[in-house]
């Protein structure tokens, strides 16, 4: 498996944060959709769905326990 590859269940429980380290929430699941998967994040009791595309998901760092998400206007 390539270094940047992962299984969807490895993402569950990871901390979701912005590039500057601000907390977004916790990954609760990965939803498969035809266009792209969606990352489900618990943000203070509210589910936020994030498209899993390179323009938004900047880094998946399983050893550090985080996913870095570059927010676009209106996403959060």
PDB file of N, CA, C and O in Angstrom:
ATOM      1  N   UNK A   1       0.849  -1.176   0.000  1.00  0.00           N
ATOM      2  CA  UNK A   1       0.000   0.000   0.000  1.00  0.00           C
ATOM      3  C   UNK A   1       0.900   1.246   0.000  1.00  0.00           C
ATOM      4  O   UNK A   1       1.835   1.328   0.782  1.00  0.00           O
ATOM      5  N   UNK A   2       0.593   2.239  -0.838  1.00  0.00           N
ATOM      6  CA  UNK A   2       1.396   3.474  -0.868  1.00  0.00           C
ATOM      7  C   UNK A   2       1.363   4.189   0.486  1.00  0.00           C
ATOM      8  O   UNK A   2       0.427   4.025   1.268  1.00  0.00           O
ATOM      9  N   UNK A   3       2.384   5.001   0.747  1.00  0.00           N
ATOM     10  CA  UNK A   3       2.484   5.714   2.021  1.00  0.00           C
ATOM     11  C   UNK A   3       1.285   6.618   2.300  1.00  0.00           C
ATOM     12  O   UNK A   3       0.916   6.822   3.446  1.00  0.00           O
ATOM     13  N   UNK A   4       0.699   7.185   1.248  1.00  0.00           N
ATOM     14  CA  UNK A   4      -0.418   8.108   1.454  1.00  0.00           C
ATOM     15  C   UNK A   4      -1.774   7.418   1.387  1.00  0.00           C
ATOM     16  O   UNK A   4      -2.806   8.080   1.362  1.00  0.00           O
ATOM     17  N   UNK A   5      -1.805   6.084   1.374  1.00  0.00           N
ATOM     18  CA  UNK A   5      -3.063   5.334   1.319  1.00  0.00           C
ATOM     19  C   UNK A   5      -3.486   4.928   2.731  1.00  0.00           C
ATOM     20  O   UNK A   5      -2.661   4.805   3.638  1.00  0.00           O
ATOM     21  N   UNK A   6      -4.786   4.749   2.905  1.00  0.00           N
ATOM     22  CA  UNK A   6      -5.327   4.356   4.203  1.00  0.00           C
ATOM     23  C   UNK A   6      -6.666   3.680   3.981  1.00  0.00           C
ATOM     24  O   UNK A   6      -7.283   3.822   2.920  1.00  0.00           O
ATOM     25  N   UNK A   7      -7.102   2.945   4.981  1.00  0.00           N
ATOM     26  CA  UNK A   7      -8.431   2.352   4.955  1.00  0.00           C
ATOM     27  C   UNK A   7      -9.395   3.312   5.636  1.00  0.00           C
ATOM     28  O   UNK A   7      -9.027   3.987   6.609  1.00  0.00           O
ATOM     29  N   UNK A   8     -10.638   3.398   5.146  1.00  0.00           N
ATOM     30  CA  UNK A   8     -11.586   4.338   5.750  1.00  0.00           C
ATOM     31  C   UNK A   8     -11.751   4.177   7.259  1.00  0.00           C
ATOM     32  O   UNK A   8     -11.843   5.166   7.979  1.00  0.00           O
ATOM     33  N   UNK A   9     -11.737   2.931   7.766  1.00  0.00           N
ATOM     34  CA  UNK A   9     -11.945   2.755   9.203  1.00  0.00           C
ATOM     35  C   UNK A   9     -10.763   3.274  10.035  1.00  0.00           C
ATOM     36  O   UNK A   9     -10.901   3.507  11.231  1.00  0.00           O
ATOM     37  N   UNK A  10      -9.611   3.514   9.408  1.00  0.00           N
ATOM     38  CA  UNK A  10      -8.468   4.092  10.125  1.00  0.00           C
ATOM     39  C   UNK A  10      -8.687   5.568  10.455  1.00  0.00           C
ATOM     40  O   UNK A  10      -7.990   6.120  11.304  1.00  0.00           O
ATOM     41  N   UNK A  11      -9.639   6.199   9.791  1.00  0.00           N
ATOM     42  CA  UNK A  11      -9.889   7.627  10.000  1.00  0.00           C
ATOM     43  C   UNK A  11     -10.800   7.891  11.190  1.00  0.00           C
ATOM     44  O   UNK A  11     -10.773   8.978  11.769  1.00  0.00           O
ATOM     45  N   UNK A  12     -11.610   6.896  11.557  1.00  0.00           N
ATOM     46  CA  UNK A  12     -12.578   7.078  12.643  1.00  0.00           C
ATOM     47  C   UNK A  12     -11.839   7.360  13.950  1.00  0.00           C
ATOM     48  O   UNK A  12     -10.926   6.639  14.331  1.00  0.00           O
ATOM     49  N   UNK A  13     -12.233   8.441  14.593  1.00  0.00           N
ATOM     50  CA  UNK A  13     -11.630   8.848  15.852  1.00  0.00           C
ATOM     51  C   UNK A  13     -10.511   9.863  15.708  1.00  0.00           C
ATOM     52  O   UNK A  13     -10.053  10.430  16.707  1.00  0.00           O
ATOM     53  N   UNK A  14     -10.082  10.128  14.458  1.00  0.00           N
ATOM     54  CA  UNK A  14      -9.025  11.124  14.263  1.00  0.00           C
ATOM     55  C   UNK A  14      -9.558  12.529  14.544  1.00  0.00           C
ATOM     56  O   UNK A  14     -10.733  12.825  14.336  1.00  0.00           O
ATOM     57  N   UNK A  15      -8.683  13.382  15.008  1.00  0.00           N
ATOM     58  CA  UNK A  15      -8.999  14.786  15.246  1.00  0.00           C
ATOM     59  C   UNK A  15      -8.995  15.502  13.898  1.00  0.00           C
ATOM     60  O   UNK A  15      -8.067  15.349  13.105  1.00  0.00           O
ATOM     61  N   UNK A  16     -10.013  16.278  13.631  1.00  0.00           N
ATOM     62  CA  UNK A  16     -10.072  17.091  12.409  1.00  0.00           C
ATOM     63  C   UNK A  16      -9.698  18.511  12.804  1.00  0.00           C
ATOM     64  O   UNK A  16     -10.220  19.055  13.777  1.00  0.00           O
ATOM     65  N   UNK A  17      -8.755  19.086  12.053  1.00  0.00           N
ATOM     66  CA  UNK A  17      -8.313  20.437  12.366  1.00  0.00           C
ATOM     67  C   UNK A  17      -7.974  21.200  11.096  1.00  0.00           C
ATOM     68  O   UNK A  17      -7.817  20.618  10.031  1.00  0.00           O
ATOM     69  N   UNK A  18      -7.868  22.514  11.237  1.00  0.00           N
ATOM     70  CA  UNK A  18      -7.489  23.382  10.123  1.00  0.00           C
ATOM     71  C   UNK A  18      -5.971  23.380   9.997  1.00  0.00           C
ATOM     72  O   UNK A  18      -5.270  22.928  10.908  1.00  0.00           O
ATOM     73  N   UNK A  19      -5.421  23.917   8.890  1.00  0.00           N
ATOM     74  CA  UNK A  19      -3.972  23.968   8.741  1.00  0.00           C
ATOM     75  C   UNK A  19      -3.249  24.713   9.873  1.00  0.00           C
ATOM     76  O   UNK A  19      -2.104  24.410  10.182  1.00  0.00           O
ATOM     77  N   UNK A  20      -3.929  25.657  10.517  1.00  0.00           N
ATOM     78  CA  UNK A  20      -3.277  26.384  11.623  1.00  0.00           C
ATOM     79  C   UNK A  20      -3.441  25.678  12.968  1.00  0.00           C
ATOM     80  O   UNK A  20      -3.018  26.190  14.001  1.00  0.00           O
ATOM     81  N   UNK A  21      -4.061  24.491  12.966  1.00  0.00           N
ATOM     82  CA  UNK A  21      -4.190  23.696  14.180  1.00  0.00           C
ATOM     83  C   UNK A  21      -5.483  23.887  14.955  1.00  0.00           C
ATOM     84  O   UNK A  21      -5.673  23.278  16.004  1.00  0.00           O
ATOM     85  N   UNK A  22      -6.380  24.732  14.458  1.00  0.00           N
ATOM     86  CA  UNK A  22      -7.657  24.934  15.141  1.00  0.00           C
ATOM     87  C   UNK A  22      -8.519  23.675  15.027  1.00  0.00           C
ATOM     88  O   UNK A  22      -8.618  23.076  13.959  1.00  0.00           O
ATOM     89  N   UNK A  23      -9.136  23.304  16.137  1.00  0.00           N
ATOM     90  CA  UNK A  23      -9.953  22.099  16.175  1.00  0.00           C
ATOM     91  C   UNK A  23     -11.260  22.296  15.410  1.00  0.00           C
ATOM     92  O   UNK A  23     -11.931  23.310  15.570  1.00  0.00           O
ATOM     93  N   UNK A  24     -11.606  21.306  14.590  1.00  0.00           N
ATOM     94  CA  UNK A  24     -12.893  21.290  13.902  1.00  0.00           C
ATOM     95  C   UNK A  24     -13.826  20.306  14.591  1.00  0.00           C
ATOM     96  O   UNK A  24     -14.974  20.600  14.862  1.00  0.00           O
ATOM     97  N   UNK A  25     -13.324  19.106  14.878  1.00  0.00           N
ATOM     98  CA  UNK A  25     -14.137  18.075  15.504  1.00  0.00           C
ATOM     99  C   UNK A  25     -13.431  16.732  15.435  1.00  0.00           C
ATOM    100  O   UNK A  25     -12.213  16.663  15.301  1.00  0.00           O
ATOM    101  N   UNK A  26     -14.236  15.664  15.482  1.00  0.00           N
ATOM    102  CA  UNK A  26     -13.715  14.301  15.466  1.00  0.00           C
ATOM    103  C   UNK A  26     -14.350  13.527  14.323  1.00  0.00           C
ATOM    104  O   UNK A  26     -15.572  13.586  14.137  1.00  0.00           O
ATOM    105  N   UNK A  27     -13.547  12.791  13.583  1.00  0.00           N
ATOM    106  CA  UNK A  27     -14.047  11.980  12.473  1.00  0.00           C
ATOM    107  C   UNK A  27     -14.862  10.823  13.044  1.00  0.00           C
ATOM    108  O   UNK A  27     -14.393  10.083  13.910  1.00  0.00           O
ATOM    109  N   UNK A  28     -16.101  10.678  12.554  1.00  0.00           N
ATOM    110  CA  UNK A  28     -16.972   9.604  13.019  1.00  0.00           C
ATOM    111  C   UNK A  28     -17.237   8.557  11.947  1.00  0.00           C
ATOM    112  O   UNK A  28     -17.766   7.497  12.255  1.00  0.00           O
ATOM    113  N   UNK A  29     -16.889   8.859  10.706  1.00  0.00           N
ATOM    114  CA  UNK A  29     -17.106   7.877   9.651  1.00  0.00           C
ATOM    115  C   UNK A  29     -16.728   8.400   8.283  1.00  0.00           C
ATOM    116  O   UNK A  29     -16.416   9.579   8.110  1.00  0.00           O
ATOM    117  N   UNK A  30     -16.756   7.474   7.325  1.00  0.00           N
ATOM    118  CA  UNK A  30     -16.519   7.797   5.921  1.00  0.00           C
ATOM    119  C   UNK A  30     -17.699   7.237   5.136  1.00  0.00           C
ATOM    120  O   UNK A  30     -18.003   6.045   5.226  1.00  0.00           O
ATOM    121  N   UNK A  31     -18.395   8.112   4.422  1.00  0.00           N
ATOM    122  CA  UNK A  31     -19.580   7.713   3.664  1.00  0.00           C
ATOM    123  C   UNK A  31     -19.238   7.615   2.186  1.00  0.00           C
ATOM    124  O   UNK A  31     -18.784   8.591   1.598  1.00  0.00           O
ATOM    125  N   UNK A  32     -19.442   6.435   1.588  1.00  0.00           N
ATOM    126  CA  UNK A  32     -19.119   6.281   0.162  1.00  0.00           C
ATOM    127  C   UNK A  32     -20.222   6.869  -0.725  1.00  0.00           C
ATOM    128  O   UNK A  32     -21.402   6.573  -0.541  1.00  0.00           O
ATOM    129  N   UNK A  33     -19.837   7.714  -1.636  1.00  0.00           N
ATOM    130  CA  UNK A  33     -20.756   8.293  -2.617  1.00  0.00           C
ATOM    131  C   UNK A  33     -20.123   8.163  -3.994  1.00  0.00           C
ATOM    132  O   UNK A  33     -18.903   8.047  -4.108  1.00  0.00           O
ATOM    133  N   UNK A  34     -20.919   8.204  -5.064  1.00  0.00           N
ATOM    134  CA  UNK A  34     -20.368   8.000  -6.413  1.00  0.00           C
ATOM    135  C   UNK A  34     -19.294   9.011  -6.820  1.00  0.00           C
ATOM    136  O   UNK A  34     -18.280   8.641  -7.403  1.00  0.00           O
ATOM    137  N   UNK A  35     -19.478  10.274  -6.518  1.00  0.00           N
ATOM    138  CA  UNK A  35     -18.515  11.302  -6.946  1.00  0.00           C
ATOM    139  C   UNK A  35     -17.251  11.266  -6.099  1.00  0.00           C
ATOM    140  O   UNK A  35     -16.146  11.342  -6.618  1.00  0.00           O
ATOM    141  N   UNK A  36     -17.393  11.201  -4.782  1.00  0.00           N
ATOM    142  CA  UNK A  36     -16.279  11.090  -3.838  1.00  0.00           C
ATOM    143  C   UNK A  36     -16.841  10.684  -2.482  1.00  0.00           C
ATOM    144  O   UNK A  36     -18.019  10.854  -2.230  1.00  0.00           O
ATOM    145  N   UNK A  37     -15.981  10.161  -1.648  1.00  0.00           N
ATOM    146  CA  UNK A  37     -16.400   9.834  -0.288  1.00  0.00           C
ATOM    147  C   UNK A  37     -16.585  11.122   0.499  1.00  0.00           C
ATOM    148  O   UNK A  37     -15.998  12.155   0.172  1.00  0.00           O
ATOM    149  N   UNK A  38     -17.400  11.044   1.542  1.00  0.00           N
ATOM    150  CA  UNK A  38     -17.598  12.168   2.436  1.00  0.00           C
ATOM    151  C   UNK A  38     -17.072  11.791   3.808  1.00  0.00           C
ATOM    152  O   UNK A  38     -17.324  10.685   4.297  1.00  0.00           O
ATOM    153  N   UNK A  39     -16.361  12.701   4.425  1.00  0.00           N
ATOM    154  CA  UNK A  39     -15.855  12.515   5.771  1.00  0.00           C
ATOM    155  C   UNK A  39     -16.909  13.066   6.721  1.00  0.00           C
ATOM    156  O   UNK A  39     -17.297  14.231   6.616  1.00  0.00           O
ATOM    157  N   UNK A  40     -17.390  12.226   7.632  1.00  0.00           N
ATOM    158  CA  UNK A  40     -18.369  12.657   8.623  1.00  0.00           C
ATOM    159  C   UNK A  40     -17.619  13.085   9.877  1.00  0.00           C
ATOM    160  O   UNK A  40     -16.833  12.319  10.439  1.00  0.00           O
ATOM    161  N   UNK A  41     -17.876  14.320  10.304  1.00  0.00           N
ATOM    162  CA  UNK A  41     -17.186  14.880  11.465  1.00  0.00           C
ATOM    163  C   UNK A  41     -18.215  15.337  12.493  1.00  0.00           C
ATOM    164  O   UNK A  41     -19.186  16.021  12.153  1.00  0.00           O
ATOM    165  N   UNK A  42     -17.983  14.946  13.746  1.00  0.00           N
ATOM    166  CA  UNK A  42     -18.809  15.433  14.848  1.00  0.00           C
ATOM    167  C   UNK A  42     -18.209  16.757  15.297  1.00  0.00           C
ATOM    168  O   UNK A  42     -17.087  16.817  15.781  1.00  0.00           O
ATOM    169  N   UNK A  43     -18.973  17.816  15.091  1.00  0.00           N
ATOM    170  CA  UNK A  43     -18.533  19.172  15.475  1.00  0.00           C
ATOM    171  C   UNK A  43     -19.468  19.654  16.573  1.00  0.00           C
ATOM    172  O   UNK A  43     -20.544  20.197  16.306  1.00  0.00           O
ATOM    173  N   UNK A  44     -19.086  19.378  17.809  1.00  0.00           N
ATOM    174  CA  UNK A  44     -19.877  19.788  18.974  1.00  0.00           C
ATOM    175  C   UNK A  44     -21.314  19.287  18.883  1.00  0.00           C
ATOM    176  O   UNK A  44     -22.270  20.052  19.075  1.00  0.00           O
ATOM    177  N   UNK A  45     -21.489  17.988  18.558  1.00  0.00           N
ATOM    178  CA  UNK A  45     -22.805  17.381  18.506  1.00  0.00           C
ATOM    179  C   UNK A  45     -23.538  17.536  17.190  1.00  0.00           C
ATOM    180  O   UNK A  45     -24.662  17.056  17.039  1.00  0.00           O
ATOM    181  N   UNK A  46     -22.931  18.187  16.235  1.00  0.00           N
ATOM    182  CA  UNK A  46     -23.550  18.398  14.925  1.00  0.00           C
ATOM    183  C   UNK A  46     -22.699  17.694  13.874  1.00  0.00           C
ATOM    184  O   UNK A  46     -21.472  17.820  13.874  1.00  0.00           O
ATOM    185  N   UNK A  47     -23.347  16.945  12.981  1.00  0.00           N
ATOM    186  CA  UNK A  47     -22.615  16.257  11.924  1.00  0.00           C
ATOM    187  C   UNK A  47     -22.304  17.215  10.784  1.00  0.00           C
ATOM    188  O   UNK A  47     -23.174  17.919  10.288  1.00  0.00           O
ATOM    189  N   UNK A  48     -21.033  17.222  10.383  1.00  0.00           N
ATOM    190  CA  UNK A  48     -20.582  18.009   9.242  1.00  0.00           C
ATOM    191  C   UNK A  48     -20.006  17.022   8.238  1.00  0.00           C
ATOM    192  O   UNK A  48     -19.218  16.152   8.603  1.00  0.00           O
ATOM    193  N   UNK A  49     -20.424  17.122   6.976  1.00  0.00           N
ATOM    194  CA  UNK A  49     -19.931  16.242   5.925  1.00  0.00           C
ATOM    195  C   UNK A  49     -18.948  17.007   5.048  1.00  0.00           C
ATOM    196  O   UNK A  49     -19.276  18.072   4.522  1.00  0.00           O
ATOM    197  N   UNK A  50     -17.757  16.450   4.897  1.00  0.00           N
ATOM    198  CA  UNK A  50     -16.690  17.099   4.150  1.00  0.00           C
ATOM    199  C   UNK A  50     -16.332  16.235   2.941  1.00  0.00           C
ATOM    200  O   UNK A  50     -16.001  15.057   3.105  1.00  0.00           O
ATOM    201  N   UNK A  51     -16.393  16.768   1.723  1.00  0.00           N
ATOM    202  CA  UNK A  51     -15.969  15.991   0.550  1.00  0.00           C
ATOM    203  C   UNK A  51     -14.488  15.625   0.662  1.00  0.00           C
ATOM    204  O   UNK A  51     -13.658  16.468   0.989  1.00  0.00           O
ATOM    205  N   UNK A  52     -14.177  14.377   0.405  1.00  0.00           N
ATOM    206  CA  UNK A  52     -12.789  13.919   0.486  1.00  0.00           C
ATOM    207  C   UNK A  52     -12.090  14.134  -0.852  1.00  0.00           C
ATOM    208  O   UNK A  52     -11.887  13.208  -1.628  1.00  0.00           O
ATOM    209  N   UNK A  53     -11.750  15.389  -1.094  1.00  0.00           N
ATOM    210  CA  UNK A  53     -11.017  15.773  -2.304  1.00  0.00           C
ATOM    211  C   UNK A  53      -9.750  16.494  -1.871  1.00  0.00           C
ATOM    212  O   UNK A  53      -9.694  17.112  -0.801  1.00  0.00           O
ATOM    213  N   UNK A  54      -8.710  16.425  -2.696  1.00  0.00           N
ATOM    214  CA  UNK A  54      -7.398  16.988  -2.344  1.00  0.00           C
ATOM    215  C   UNK A  54      -7.443  18.485  -2.084  1.00  0.00           C
ATOM    216  O   UNK A  54      -6.623  19.009  -1.348  1.00  0.00           O
ATOM    217  N   UNK A  55      -8.380  19.187  -2.699  1.00  0.00           N
ATOM    218  CA  UNK A  55      -8.479  20.634  -2.505  1.00  0.00           C
ATOM    219  C   UNK A  55      -8.918  20.985  -1.080  1.00  0.00           C
ATOM    220  O   UNK A  55      -8.660  22.092  -0.610  1.00  0.00           O
ATOM    221  N   UNK A  56      -9.587  20.048  -0.398  1.00  0.00           N
ATOM    222  CA  UNK A  56     -10.104  20.309   0.950  1.00  0.00           C
ATOM    223  C   UNK A  56      -9.340  19.515   2.005  1.00  0.00           C
ATOM    224  O   UNK A  56      -8.929  20.070   3.016  1.00  0.00           O
ATOM    225  N   UNK A  57      -9.152  18.214   1.781  1.00  0.00           N
ATOM    226  CA  UNK A  57      -8.423  17.369   2.723  1.00  0.00           C
ATOM    227  C   UNK A  57      -6.938  17.507   2.397  1.00  0.00           C
ATOM    228  O   UNK A  57      -6.447  16.951   1.428  1.00  0.00           O
ATOM    229  N   UNK A  58      -6.238  18.283   3.190  1.00  0.00           N
ATOM    230  CA  UNK A  58      -4.839  18.598   2.901  1.00  0.00           C
ATOM    231  C   UNK A  58      -3.877  17.523   3.391  1.00  0.00           C
ATOM    232  O   UNK A  58      -2.829  17.319   2.803  1.00  0.00           O
ATOM    233  N   UNK A  59      -4.232  16.843   4.496  1.00  0.00           N
ATOM    234  CA  UNK A  59      -3.315  15.844   5.035  1.00  0.00           C
ATOM    235  C   UNK A  59      -4.069  14.869   5.918  1.00  0.00           C
ATOM    236  O   UNK A  59      -4.910  15.273   6.717  1.00  0.00           O
ATOM    237  N   UNK A  60      -3.757  13.583   5.751  1.00  0.00           N
ATOM    238  CA  UNK A  60      -4.246  12.545   6.649  1.00  0.00           C
ATOM    239  C   UNK A  60      -3.003  12.014   7.352  1.00  0.00           C
ATOM    240  O   UNK A  60      -2.127  11.431   6.723  1.00  0.00           O
ATOM    241  N   UNK A  61      -2.929  12.238   8.652  1.00  0.00           N
ATOM    242  CA  UNK A  61      -1.761  11.842   9.435  1.00  0.00           C
ATOM    243  C   UNK A  61      -2.220  10.877  10.524  1.00  0.00           C
ATOM    244  O   UNK A  61      -2.492  11.281  11.661  1.00  0.00           O
ATOM    245  N   UNK A  62      -2.305   9.604  10.164  1.00  0.00           N
ATOM    246  CA  UNK A  62      -2.799   8.592  11.096  1.00  0.00           C
ATOM    247  C   UNK A  62      -1.889   8.469  12.321  1.00  0.00           C
ATOM    248  O   UNK A  62      -2.393   8.437  13.443  1.00  0.00           O
ATOM    249  N   UNK A  63      -0.557   8.421  12.165  1.00  0.00           N
ATOM    250  CA  UNK A  63       0.289   8.319  13.361  1.00  0.00           C
ATOM    251  C   UNK A  63       0.092   9.471  14.355  1.00  0.00           C
ATOM    252  O   UNK A  63       0.160   9.275  15.561  1.00  0.00           O
ATOM    253  N   UNK A  64      -0.171  10.677  13.843  1.00  0.00           N
ATOM    254  CA  UNK A  64      -0.395  11.837  14.721  1.00  0.00           C
ATOM    255  C   UNK A  64      -1.853  11.960  15.149  1.00  0.00           C
ATOM    256  O   UNK A  64      -2.189  12.829  15.952  1.00  0.00           O
ATOM    257  N   UNK A  65      -2.720  11.149  14.571  1.00  0.00           N
ATOM    258  CA  UNK A  65      -4.123  11.152  14.953  1.00  0.00           C
ATOM    259  C   UNK A  65      -4.914  12.341  14.458  1.00  0.00           C
ATOM    260  O   UNK A  65      -5.821  12.814  15.142  1.00  0.00           O
ATOM    261  N   UNK A  66      -4.568  12.825  13.243  1.00  0.00           N
ATOM    262  CA  UNK A  66      -5.302  14.004  12.765  1.00  0.00           C
ATOM    263  C   UNK A  66      -5.516  13.989  11.257  1.00  0.00           C
ATOM    264  O   UNK A  66      -4.804  13.336  10.507  1.00  0.00           O
ATOM    265  N   UNK A  67      -6.540  14.750  10.860  1.00  0.00           N
ATOM    266  CA  UNK A  67      -6.849  15.034   9.463  1.00  0.00           C
ATOM    267  C   UNK A  67      -6.852  16.547   9.347  1.00  0.00           C
ATOM    268  O   UNK A  67      -7.514  17.238  10.132  1.00  0.00           O
ATOM    269  N   UNK A  68      -6.096  17.082   8.391  1.00  0.00           N
ATOM    270  CA  UNK A  68      -6.024  18.531   8.210  1.00  0.00           C
ATOM    271  C   UNK A  68      -6.954  18.916   7.070  1.00  0.00           C
ATOM    272  O   UNK A  68      -6.838  18.397   5.950  1.00  0.00           O
ATOM    273  N   UNK A  69      -7.883  19.810   7.374  1.00  0.00           N
ATOM    274  CA  UNK A  69      -8.922  20.222   6.423  1.00  0.00           C
ATOM    275  C   UNK A  69      -8.789  21.700   6.157  1.00  0.00           C
ATOM    276  O   UNK A  69      -8.810  22.518   7.095  1.00  0.00           O
ATOM    277  N   UNK A  70      -8.635  22.070   4.895  1.00  0.00           N
ATOM    278  CA  UNK A  70      -8.546  23.470   4.498  1.00  0.00           C
ATOM    279  C   UNK A  70      -9.956  23.963   4.256  1.00  0.00           C
ATOM    280  O   UNK A  70     -10.597  23.581   3.278  1.00  0.00           O
ATOM    281  N   UNK A  71     -10.443  24.767   5.143  1.00  0.00           N
ATOM    282  CA  UNK A  71     -11.818  25.240   5.079  1.00  0.00           C
ATOM    283  C   UNK A  71     -12.038  26.163   3.880  1.00  0.00           C
ATOM    284  O   UNK A  71     -11.200  26.997   3.570  1.00  0.00           O
ATOM    285  N   UNK A  72     -13.161  25.957   3.239  1.00  0.00           N
ATOM    286  CA  UNK A  72     -13.609  26.889   2.204  1.00  0.00           C
ATOM    287  C   UNK A  72     -14.827  27.616   2.773  1.00  0.00           C
ATOM    288  O   UNK A  72     -15.508  27.108   3.659  1.00  0.00           O
ATOM    289  N   UNK A  73     -15.074  28.786   2.297  1.00  0.00           N
ATOM    290  CA  UNK A  73     -16.166  29.602   2.839  1.00  0.00           C
ATOM    291  C   UNK A  73     -17.483  28.856   2.802  1.00  0.00           C
ATOM    292  O   UNK A  73     -17.851  28.256   1.775  1.00  0.00           O
ATOM    293  N   UNK A  74     -18.183  28.841   3.935  1.00  0.00           N
ATOM    294  CA  UNK A  74     -19.473  28.182   4.044  1.00  0.00           C
ATOM    295  C   UNK A  74     -19.402  26.704   4.416  1.00  0.00           C
ATOM    296  O   UNK A  74     -20.417  26.083   4.641  1.00  0.00           O
ATOM    297  N   UNK A  75     -18.193  26.142   4.499  1.00  0.00           N
ATOM    298  CA  UNK A  75     -18.056  24.717   4.804  1.00  0.00           C
ATOM    299  C   UNK A  75     -18.414  24.431   6.252  1.00  0.00           C
ATOM    300  O   UNK A  75     -19.041  23.439   6.560  1.00  0.00           O
ATOM    301  N   UNK A  76     -17.987  25.293   7.160  1.00  0.00           N
ATOM    302  CA  UNK A  76     -18.282  25.111   8.578  1.00  0.00           C
ATOM    303  C   UNK A  76     -19.241  26.170   9.019  1.00  0.00           C
ATOM    304  O   UNK A  76     -19.430  26.624   9.968  1.00  0.00           O
TER     305      UNK A  76
END
